[in-house]
Amino acid sequence: MTMTNPPTAMTDALRQCIRGAGLKVTEPRLAVLHALDAMPHASADTVFGEVKNQLPGTSLQAVYGVLAALTAAGLLRKIEPAGSSARYERRTGDNHHHLVCTGCDVIKDVDCAVGEAPCLTAADAAGFEVREAEVTYWGLCAQCRHAA
Ligand SMILES: [Zn+2]
Ligand SMILES: [Zn+2]
Ligand SMILES: [Zn+2]
């Protein structure tokens, strides 16, 4: 997949987004956010593949650093489905969940079934103050079901 350079208006919005989170705007940070706009739930490797097209000097290590900084600043959400590498997305703060295909690893967003975090009440929270419940629906996507 190759993307053309982002239009200026979009870049401006991304710059504001980075500044708003208290971070310095850098080309790699812009490129990572732009890549994840087009490819939500991408792994670091996938993001790197895309960023490299725009910024040929970038290393995978640098992309990992950018992903960590943007995640810590709340601009990205990191999800870690069992048995798969970590994925990143720009949709943050809405407590949504994920459908993961066991056939092809595709990941789709699912709105929270109940509403606010934590959307599930533990039968026994053992004294914890629960802030978040992460729900993963595993199954076969429509394409894989057709292929089967
Ligand atoms: Zn599938
Ligand atoms: Zn998502
Ligand atoms: Zn939920």
GROMACS .gro file of N, CA and C and ligand atoms in nm:
model
  447
    1MET      N    1   0.085  -0.119   0.000
    1MET     CA    2   0.000   0.000   0.000
    1MET      C    3   0.089   0.124   0.000
    2THR      N    4   0.064   0.214  -0.092
    2THR     CA    5   0.141   0.339  -0.095
    2THR      C    6   0.045   0.455  -0.081
    3MET      N    7   0.084   0.549  -0.001
    3MET     CA    8   0.001   0.667   0.014
    3MET      C    9   0.076   0.788  -0.038
    4THR      N   10   0.001   0.881  -0.093
    4THR     CA   11   0.062   1.007  -0.132
    4THR      C   12   0.081   1.091  -0.007
    5ASN      N   13   0.156   1.197  -0.018
    5ASN     CA   14   0.175   1.284   0.096
    5ASN      C   15   0.042   1.342   0.140
    6PRO      N   16   0.025   1.358   0.272
    6PRO     CA   17  -0.103   1.410   0.321
    6PRO      C   18  -0.125   1.552   0.275
    7PRO      N   19  -0.252   1.587   0.247
    7PRO     CA   20  -0.282   1.726   0.213
    7PRO      C   21  -0.252   1.817   0.331
    8THR      N   22  -0.222   1.943   0.300
    8THR     CA   23  -0.178   2.037   0.405
    8THR      C   24  -0.279   2.052   0.517
    9ALA      N   25  -0.409   2.058   0.481
    9ALA     CA   26  -0.511   2.078   0.585
    9ALA      C   27  -0.505   1.966   0.687
   10MET      N   28  -0.485   1.844   0.639
   10MET     CA   29  -0.479   1.730   0.728
   10MET      C   30  -0.354   1.738   0.816
   11THR      N   31  -0.243   1.775   0.753
   11THR     CA   32  -0.119   1.789   0.829
   11THR      C   33  -0.134   1.893   0.939
   12ASP      N   34  -0.202   2.003   0.908
   12ASP     CA   35  -0.224   2.107   1.009
   12ASP      C   36  -0.302   2.052   1.127
   13ALA      N   37  -0.406   1.974   1.097
   13ALA     CA   38  -0.487   1.916   1.204
   13ALA      C   39  -0.402   1.822   1.290
   14LEU      N   40  -0.317   1.745   1.224
   14LEU     CA   41  -0.231   1.652   1.299
   14LEU      C   42  -0.130   1.729   1.385
   15ARG      N   43  -0.076   1.837   1.330
   15ARG     CA   44   0.016   1.920   1.408
   15ARG      C   45  -0.050   1.970   1.535
   16GLN      N   46  -0.173   2.019   1.521
   16GLN     CA   47  -0.246   2.072   1.636
   16GLN      C   48  -0.271   1.964   1.739
   17CYS      N   49  -0.300   1.847   1.688
   17CYS     CA   50  -0.327   1.733   1.772
   17CYS      C   51  -0.203   1.700   1.858
   18ILE      N   52  -0.087   1.701   1.793
   18ILE     CA   53   0.039   1.669   1.864
   18ILE      C   54   0.071   1.778   1.966
   19ARG      N   55   0.057   1.903   1.922
   19ARG     CA   56   0.085   2.016   2.012
   19ARG      C   57  -0.011   2.014   2.130
   20GLY      N   58  -0.137   1.985   2.101
   20GLY     CA   59  -0.240   1.983   2.205
   20GLY      C   60  -0.211   1.881   2.313
   21ALA      N   61  -0.137   1.778   2.278
   21ALA     CA   62  -0.101   1.675   2.376
   21ALA      C   63   0.029   1.712   2.446
   22GLY      N   64   0.081   1.829   2.418
   22GLY     CA   65   0.202   1.875   2.486
   22GLY      C   66   0.331   1.821   2.428
   23LEU      N   67   0.325   1.770   2.306
   23LEU     CA   68   0.446   1.715   2.244
   23LEU      C   69   0.497   1.810   2.136
   24LYS      N   70   0.624   1.795   2.106
   24LYS     CA   71   0.684   1.870   1.996
   24LYS      C   72   0.644   1.805   1.864
   25VAL      N   73   0.612   1.887   1.766
   25VAL     CA   74   0.576   1.833   1.635
   25VAL      C   75   0.703   1.794   1.560
   26THR      N   76   0.710   1.667   1.519
   26THR     CA   77   0.823   1.622   1.438
   26THR      C   78   0.770   1.550   1.315
   27GLU      N   79   0.851   1.541   1.213
   27GLU     CA   80   0.807   1.472   1.090
   27GLU      C   81   0.770   1.326   1.117
   28PRO      N   82   0.852   1.251   1.192
   28PRO     CA   83   0.813   1.111   1.218
   28PRO      C   84   0.680   1.100   1.293
   29ARG      N   85   0.655   1.190   1.389
   29ARG     CA   86   0.527   1.184   1.462
   29ARG      C   87   0.411   1.211   1.367
   30LEU      N   88   0.427   1.310   1.279
   30LEU     CA   89   0.323   1.340   1.181
   30LEU      C   90   0.299   1.220   1.090
   31ALA      N   91   0.409   1.160   1.045
   31ALA     CA   92   0.397   1.048   0.951
   31ALA      C   93   0.329   0.928   1.016
   32VAL      N   94   0.359   0.904   1.144
   32VAL     CA   95   0.298   0.790   1.214
   32VAL      C   96   0.148   0.813   1.230
   33LEU      N   97   0.109   0.933   1.271
   33LEU     CA   98  -0.034   0.961   1.288
   33LEU      C   99  -0.106   0.952   1.154
   34HIS      N  100  -0.042   1.001   1.051
   34HIS     CA  101  -0.105   0.996   0.919
   34HIS      C  102  -0.122   0.851   0.873
   35ALA      N  103  -0.020   0.771   0.896
   35ALA     CA  104  -0.029   0.630   0.856
   35ALA      C  105  -0.145   0.561   0.929
   36LEU      N  106  -0.162   0.594   1.058
   36LEU     CA  107  -0.267   0.527   1.135
   36LEU      C  108  -0.406   0.582   1.104
   37ASP      N  109  -0.413   0.699   1.042
   37ASP     CA  110  -0.540   0.749   0.992
   37ASP      C  111  -0.593   0.654   0.885
   38ALA      N  112  -0.503   0.614   0.797
   38ALA     CA  113  -0.542   0.531   0.684
   38ALA      C  114  -0.552   0.384   0.722
   39MET      N  115  -0.476   0.343   0.824
   39MET     CA  116  -0.472   0.200   0.860
   39MET      C  117  -0.488   0.183   1.010
   40PRO      N  118  -0.611   0.190   1.060
   40PRO     CA  119  -0.627   0.169   1.204
   40PRO      C  120  -0.589   0.025   1.241
   41HIS      N  121  -0.547   0.004   1.364
   41HIS     CA  122  -0.509  -0.129   1.415
   41HIS      C  123  -0.388  -0.185   1.341
   42ALA      N  124  -0.296  -0.099   1.301
   42ALA     CA  125  -0.174  -0.146   1.235
   42ALA      C  126  -0.068  -0.178   1.340
   43SER      N  127   0.018  -0.275   1.306
   43SER     CA  128   0.130  -0.308   1.393
   43SER      C  129   0.244  -0.209   1.368
   44ALA      N  130   0.344  -0.210   1.457
   44ALA     CA  131   0.460  -0.122   1.440
   44ALA      C  132   0.527  -0.148   1.305
   45ASP      N  133   0.536  -0.275   1.267
   45ASP     CA  134   0.598  -0.310   1.138
   45ASP      C  135   0.524  -0.247   1.021
   46THR      N  136   0.391  -0.256   1.025
   46THR     CA  137   0.309  -0.201   0.917
   46THR      C  138   0.323  -0.049   0.913
   47VAL      N  139   0.320   0.014   1.030
   47VAL     CA  140   0.336   0.160   1.035
   47VAL      C  141   0.474   0.197   0.980
   48PHE      N  142   0.575   0.122   1.019
   48PHE     CA  143   0.711   0.148   0.972
   48PHE      C  144   0.717   0.141   0.820
   49GLY      N  145   0.654   0.038   0.762
   49GLY     CA  146   0.654   0.022   0.618
   49GLY      C  147   0.599   0.144   0.546
   50GLU      N  148   0.498   0.205   0.608
   50GLU     CA  149   0.434   0.320   0.547
   50GLU      C  150   0.516   0.447   0.569
   51VAL      N  151   0.565   0.464   0.693
   51VAL     CA  152   0.641   0.584   0.727
   51VAL      C  153   0.769   0.594   0.643
   52LYS      N  154   0.831   0.478   0.623
   52LYS     CA  155   0.953   0.468   0.543
   52LYS      C  156   0.935   0.528   0.403
   53ASN      N  157   0.815   0.511   0.347
   53ASN     CA  158   0.788   0.567   0.214
   53ASN      C  159   0.795   0.718   0.215
   54GLN      N  160   0.748   0.776   0.325
   54GLN     CA  161   0.747   0.923   0.334
   54GLN      C  162   0.879   0.977   0.385
   55LEU      N  163   0.939   0.907   0.479
   55LEU     CA  164   1.064   0.951   0.541
   55LEU      C  165   1.166   0.838   0.533
   56PRO      N  166   1.235   0.827   0.422
   56PRO     CA  167   1.321   0.711   0.397
   56PRO      C  168   1.428   0.687   0.504
   57GLY      N  169   1.468   0.789   0.579
   57GLY     CA  170   1.573   0.769   0.680
   57GLY      C  171   1.525   0.707   0.810
   58THR      N  172   1.393   0.687   0.823
   58THR     CA  173   1.339   0.643   0.952
   58THR      C  174   1.373   0.498   0.982
   59SER      N  175   1.405   0.468   1.108
   59SER     CA  176   1.431   0.329   1.148
   59SER      C  177   1.309   0.273   1.220
   60LEU      N  178   1.301   0.140   1.223
   60LEU     CA  179   1.192   0.074   1.296
   60LEU      C  180   1.198   0.115   1.443
   61GLN      N  181   1.320   0.125   1.496
   61GLN     CA  182   1.337   0.164   1.636
   61GLN      C  183   1.276   0.303   1.661
   62ALA      N  184   1.298   0.393   1.567
   62ALA     CA  185   1.243   0.529   1.581
   62ALA      C  186   1.090   0.524   1.581
   63VAL      N  187   1.033   0.437   1.495
   63VAL     CA  188   0.888   0.425   1.488
   63VAL      C  189   0.834   0.370   1.621
   64TYR      N  190   0.903   0.273   1.679
   64TYR     CA  191   0.863   0.222   1.811
   64TYR      C  192   0.863   0.335   1.914
   65GLY      N  193   0.967   0.419   1.908
   65GLY     CA  194   0.977   0.531   2.002
   65GLY      C  195   0.862   0.629   1.985
   66VAL      N  196   0.829   0.660   1.860
   66VAL     CA  197   0.719   0.752   1.831
   66VAL      C  198   0.586   0.692   1.878
   67LEU      N  199   0.565   0.564   1.850
   67LEU     CA  200   0.440   0.498   1.891
   67LEU      C  201   0.426   0.503   2.043
   68ALA      N  202   0.536   0.477   2.114
   68ALA     CA  203   0.531   0.479   2.261
   68ALA      C  204   0.500   0.619   2.312
   69ALA      N  205   0.563   0.721   2.253
   69ALA     CA  206   0.542   0.859   2.298
   69ALA      C  207   0.398   0.903   2.272
   70LEU      N  208   0.347   0.870   2.153
   70LEU     CA  209   0.210   0.911   2.118
   70LEU      C  210   0.108   0.837   2.203
   71THR      N  211   0.138   0.711   2.235
   71THR     CA  212   0.047   0.635   2.321
   71THR      C  213   0.046   0.692   2.462
   72ALA      N  214   0.166   0.723   2.514
   72ALA     CA  215   0.176   0.779   2.649
   72ALA      C  216   0.104   0.914   2.657
   73ALA      N  217   0.104   0.989   2.546
   73ALA     CA  218   0.040   1.121   2.544
   73ALA      C  219  -0.111   1.111   2.521
   74GLY      N  220  -0.161   0.988   2.501
   74GLY     CA  221  -0.305   0.971   2.483
   74GLY      C  222  -0.352   0.992   2.340
   75LEU      N  223  -0.258   1.006   2.245
   75LEU     CA  224  -0.298   1.028   2.106
   75LEU      C  225  -0.322   0.896   2.034
   76LEU      N  226  -0.269   0.788   2.089
   76LEU     CA  227  -0.290   0.657   2.030
   76LEU      C  228  -0.335   0.561   2.139
   77ARG      N  229  -0.407   0.459   2.094
   77ARG     CA  230  -0.441   0.350   2.183
   77ARG      C  231  -0.367   0.227   2.133
   78LYS      N  232  -0.309   0.154   2.227
   78LYS     CA  233  -0.236   0.032   2.193
   78LYS      C  234  -0.322  -0.086   2.235
   79ILE      N  235  -0.344  -0.178   2.145
   79ILE     CA  236  -0.417  -0.299   2.183
   79ILE      C  237  -0.328  -0.419   2.157
   80GLU      N  238  -0.342  -0.519   2.238
   80GLU     CA  239  -0.255  -0.636   2.228
   80GLU      C  240  -0.336  -0.764   2.227
   81PRO      N  241  -0.394  -0.800   2.111
   81PRO     CA  242  -0.471  -0.925   2.105
   81PRO      C  243  -0.377  -1.043   2.131
   82ALA      N  244  -0.430  -1.143   2.204
   82ALA     CA  245  -0.348  -1.260   2.236
   82ALA      C  246  -0.292  -1.323   2.109
   83GLY      N  247  -0.164  -1.356   2.108
   83GLY     CA  248  -0.104  -1.426   1.996
   83GLY      C  249  -0.074  -1.338   1.876
   84SER      N  250  -0.090  -1.207   1.890
   84SER     CA  251  -0.065  -1.116   1.779
   84SER      C  252   0.025  -1.003   1.830
   85SER      N  253   0.093  -0.935   1.738
   85SER     CA  254   0.176  -0.823   1.782
   85SER      C  255   0.086  -0.706   1.820
   86ALA      N  256   0.139  -0.614   1.898
   86ALA     CA  257   0.062  -0.497   1.942
   86ALA      C  258   0.015  -0.418   1.821
   87ARG      N  259  -0.105  -0.364   1.830
   87ARG     CA  260  -0.162  -0.281   1.723
   87ARG      C  261  -0.191  -0.143   1.780
   88TYR      N  262  -0.192  -0.046   1.692
   88TYR     CA  263  -0.214   0.093   1.735
   88TYR      C  264  -0.328   0.153   1.656
   89GLU      N  265  -0.400   0.246   1.722
   89GLU     CA  266  -0.509   0.314   1.653
   89GLU      C  267  -0.525   0.453   1.710
   90ARG      N  268  -0.587   0.541   1.629
   90ARG     CA  269  -0.607   0.680   1.672
   90ARG      C  270  -0.738   0.698   1.747
   91ARG      N  271  -0.827   0.599   1.740
   91ARG     CA  272  -0.955   0.612   1.810
   91ARG      C  273  -0.932   0.584   1.959
   92THR      N  274  -0.926   0.688   2.038
   92THR     CA  275  -0.896   0.672   2.181
   92THR      C  276  -1.009   0.727   2.266
   93GLY      N  277  -1.012   0.683   2.389
   93GLY     CA  278  -1.099   0.747   2.488
   93GLY      C  279  -1.246   0.715   2.479
   94ASP      N  280  -1.287   0.622   2.391
   94ASP     CA  281  -1.430   0.593   2.383
   94ASP      C  282  -1.464   0.452   2.427
   95ASN      N  283  -1.366   0.384   2.485
   95ASN     CA  284  -1.393   0.253   2.544
   95ASN      C  285  -1.453   0.153   2.444
   96HIS      N  286  -1.414   0.163   2.317
   96HIS     CA  287  -1.469   0.067   2.221
   96HIS      C  288  -1.392  -0.066   2.229
   97HIS      N  289  -1.451  -0.167   2.168
   97HIS     CA  290  -1.395  -0.302   2.174
   97HIS      C  291  -1.357  -0.350   2.035
   98HIS      N  292  -1.312  -0.474   2.027
   98HIS     CA  293  -1.261  -0.524   1.899
   98HIS      C  294  -1.309  -0.663   1.865
   99LEU      N  295  -1.336  -0.679   1.736
   99LEU     CA  296  -1.361  -0.811   1.677
   99LEU      C  297  -1.231  -0.852   1.610
  100VAL      N  298  -1.180  -0.969   1.643
  100VAL     CA  299  -1.055  -1.015   1.583
  100VAL      C  300  -1.081  -1.144   1.508
  101CYS      N  301  -1.041  -1.149   1.381
  101CYS     CA  302  -1.060  -1.271   1.301
  101CYS      C  303  -0.944  -1.366   1.326
  102THR      N  304  -0.977  -1.490   1.361
  102THR     CA  305  -0.873  -1.590   1.385
  102THR      C  306  -0.819  -1.646   1.254
  103GLY      N  307  -0.888  -1.614   1.142
  103GLY     CA  308  -0.841  -1.663   1.013
  103GLY      C  309  -0.736  -1.572   0.951
  104CYS      N  310  -0.760  -1.442   0.952
  104CYS     CA  311  -0.673  -1.349   0.878
  104CYS      C  312  -0.620  -1.235   0.964
  105ASP      N  313  -0.653  -1.234   1.094
  105ASP     CA  314  -0.602  -1.131   1.186
  105ASP      C  315  -0.660  -0.992   1.164
  106VAL      N  316  -0.762  -0.981   1.080
  106VAL     CA  317  -0.822  -0.849   1.062
  106VAL      C  318  -0.888  -0.808   1.194
  107ILE      N  319  -0.885  -0.678   1.224
  107ILE     CA  320  -0.946  -0.627   1.347
  107ILE      C  321  -1.046  -0.520   1.313
  108LYS      N  322  -1.166  -0.531   1.371
  108LYS     CA  323  -1.270  -0.430   1.348
  108LYS      C  324  -1.314  -0.372   1.482
  109ASP      N  325  -1.351  -0.244   1.477
  109ASP     CA  326  -1.402  -0.180   1.597
  109ASP      C  327  -1.546  -0.223   1.624
  110VAL      N  328  -1.579  -0.233   1.751
  110VAL     CA  329  -1.715  -0.257   1.794
  110VAL      C  330  -1.746  -0.152   1.900
  111ASP      N  331  -1.855  -0.080   1.883
  111ASP     CA  332  -1.891   0.016   1.987
  111ASP      C  333  -1.921  -0.058   2.115
  112CYS      N  334  -1.900   0.010   2.224
  112CYS     CA  335  -1.927  -0.051   2.354
  112CYS      C  336  -2.074  -0.087   2.362
  113ALA      N  337  -2.100  -0.209   2.408
  113ALA     CA  338  -2.238  -0.257   2.415
  113ALA      C  339  -2.316  -0.185   2.524
  114VAL      N  340  -2.249  -0.140   2.626
  114VAL     CA  341  -2.320  -0.088   2.743
  114VAL      C  342  -2.306   0.062   2.760
  115GLY      N  343  -2.196   0.119   2.721
  115GLY     CA  344  -2.183   0.263   2.737
  115GLY      C  345  -2.051   0.303   2.796
  116GLU      N  346  -2.052   0.345   2.922
  116GLU     CA  347  -1.932   0.403   2.980
  116GLU      C  348  -1.839   0.299   3.040
  117ALA      N  349  -1.712   0.338   3.049
  117ALA     CA  350  -1.614   0.251   3.111
  117ALA      C  351  -1.633   0.248   3.263
  118PRO      N  352  -1.608   0.138   3.329
  118PRO     CA  353  -1.590   0.006   3.269
  118PRO      C  354  -1.728  -0.049   3.235
  119CYS      N  355  -1.741  -0.104   3.115
  119CYS     CA  356  -1.874  -0.140   3.068
  119CYS      C  357  -1.923  -0.272   3.128
  120LEU      N  358  -1.835  -0.345   3.192
  120LEU     CA  359  -1.875  -0.470   3.255
  120LEU      C  360  -1.849  -0.462   3.404
  121THR      N  361  -1.941  -0.514   3.480
  121THR     CA  362  -1.922  -0.516   3.624
  121THR      C  363  -1.871  -0.653   3.665
  122ALA      N  364  -1.757  -0.654   3.731
  122ALA     CA  365  -1.703  -0.782   3.775
  122ALA      C  366  -1.792  -0.840   3.884
  123ALA      N  367  -1.811  -0.972   3.879
  123ALA     CA  368  -1.894  -1.038   3.979
  123ALA      C  369  -1.836  -1.014   4.118
  124ASP      N  370  -1.703  -1.016   4.127
  124ASP     CA  371  -1.636  -0.985   4.253
  124ASP      C  372  -1.510  -0.906   4.218
  125ALA      N  373  -1.510  -0.777   4.247
  125ALA     CA  374  -1.397  -0.692   4.208
  125ALA      C  375  -1.283  -0.700   4.308
  126ALA      N  376  -1.298  -0.780   4.413
  126ALA     CA  377  -1.193  -0.804   4.510
  126ALA      C  378  -1.131  -0.675   4.564
  127GLY      N  379  -1.215  -0.574   4.581
  127GLY     CA  380  -1.166  -0.449   4.638
  127GLY      C  381  -1.102  -0.355   4.536
  128PHE      N  382  -1.092  -0.398   4.410
  128PHE     CA  383  -1.035  -0.311   4.306
  128PHE      C  384  -1.131  -0.200   4.271
  129GLU      N  385  -1.077  -0.085   4.235
  129GLU     CA  386  -1.158   0.016   4.169
  129GLU      C  387  -1.136  -0.007   4.020
  130VAL      N  388  -1.233  -0.068   3.953
  130VAL     CA  389  -1.216  -0.106   3.813
  130VAL      C  390  -1.237   0.014   3.722
  131ARG      N  391  -1.139   0.042   3.635
  131ARG     CA  392  -1.150   0.158   3.546
  131ARG      C  393  -1.185   0.120   3.404
  132GLU      N  394  -1.150   0.000   3.366
  132GLU     CA  395  -1.164  -0.036   3.225
  132GLU      C  396  -1.189  -0.185   3.213
  133ALA      N  397  -1.273  -0.221   3.116
  133ALA     CA  398  -1.290  -0.362   3.082
  133ALA      C  399  -1.261  -0.374   2.933
  134GLU      N  400  -1.173  -0.465   2.898
  134GLU     CA  401  -1.135  -0.480   2.758
  134GLU      C  402  -1.200  -0.606   2.705
  135VAL      N  403  -1.281  -0.591   2.603
  135VAL     CA  404  -1.354  -0.706   2.549
  135VAL      C  405  -1.302  -0.735   2.408
  136THR      N  406  -1.266  -0.859   2.384
  136THR     CA  407  -1.226  -0.900   2.249
  136THR      C  408  -1.320  -1.011   2.204
  137TYR      N  409  -1.382  -0.989   2.091
  137TYR     CA  410  -1.468  -1.091   2.031
  137TYR      C  411  -1.384  -1.165   1.927
  138TRP      N  412  -1.365  -1.294   1.946
  138TRP     CA  413  -1.287  -1.372   1.850
  138TRP      C  414  -1.381  -1.447   1.757
  139GLY      N  415  -1.342  -1.458   1.630
  139GLY     CA  416  -1.425  -1.535   1.538
  139GLY      C  417  -1.370  -1.527   1.397
  140LEU      N  418  -1.453  -1.564   1.300
  140LEU     CA  419  -1.411  -1.558   1.160
  140LEU      C  420  -1.482  -1.442   1.093
  141CYS      N  421  -1.407  -1.360   1.020
  141CYS     CA  422  -1.467  -1.246   0.951
  141CYS      C  423  -1.549  -1.296   0.832
  142ALA      N  424  -1.629  -1.208   0.773
  142ALA     CA  425  -1.717  -1.247   0.663
  142ALA      C  426  -1.640  -1.308   0.547
  143GLN      N  427  -1.525  -1.247   0.514
  143GLN     CA  428  -1.444  -1.299   0.401
  143GLN      C  429  -1.395  -1.439   0.429
  144CYS      N  430  -1.345  -1.460   0.550
  144CYS     CA  431  -1.293  -1.593   0.585
  144CYS      C  432  -1.406  -1.695   0.589
  145ARG      N  433  -1.525  -1.652   0.631
  145ARG     CA  434  -1.638  -1.743   0.634
  145ARG      C  435  -1.676  -1.785   0.492
  146HIS      N  436  -1.670  -1.690   0.399
  146HIS     CA  437  -1.699  -1.723   0.258
  146HIS      C  438  -1.598  -1.820   0.202
  147ALA      N  439  -1.470  -1.797   0.241
  147ALA     CA  440  -1.362  -1.879   0.187
  147ALA      C  441  -1.367  -2.021   0.243
  148ALA      N  442  -1.424  -2.035   0.364
  148ALA     CA  443  -1.424  -2.166   0.430
  148ALA      C  444  -1.518  -2.266   0.364
  149ZN      ZN  445  -1.073  -1.315   0.835
  150ZN      ZN  446  -1.023   0.001   1.757
  151ZN      ZN  447  -1.784  -0.199   2.648
   0.00000   0.00000   0.00000
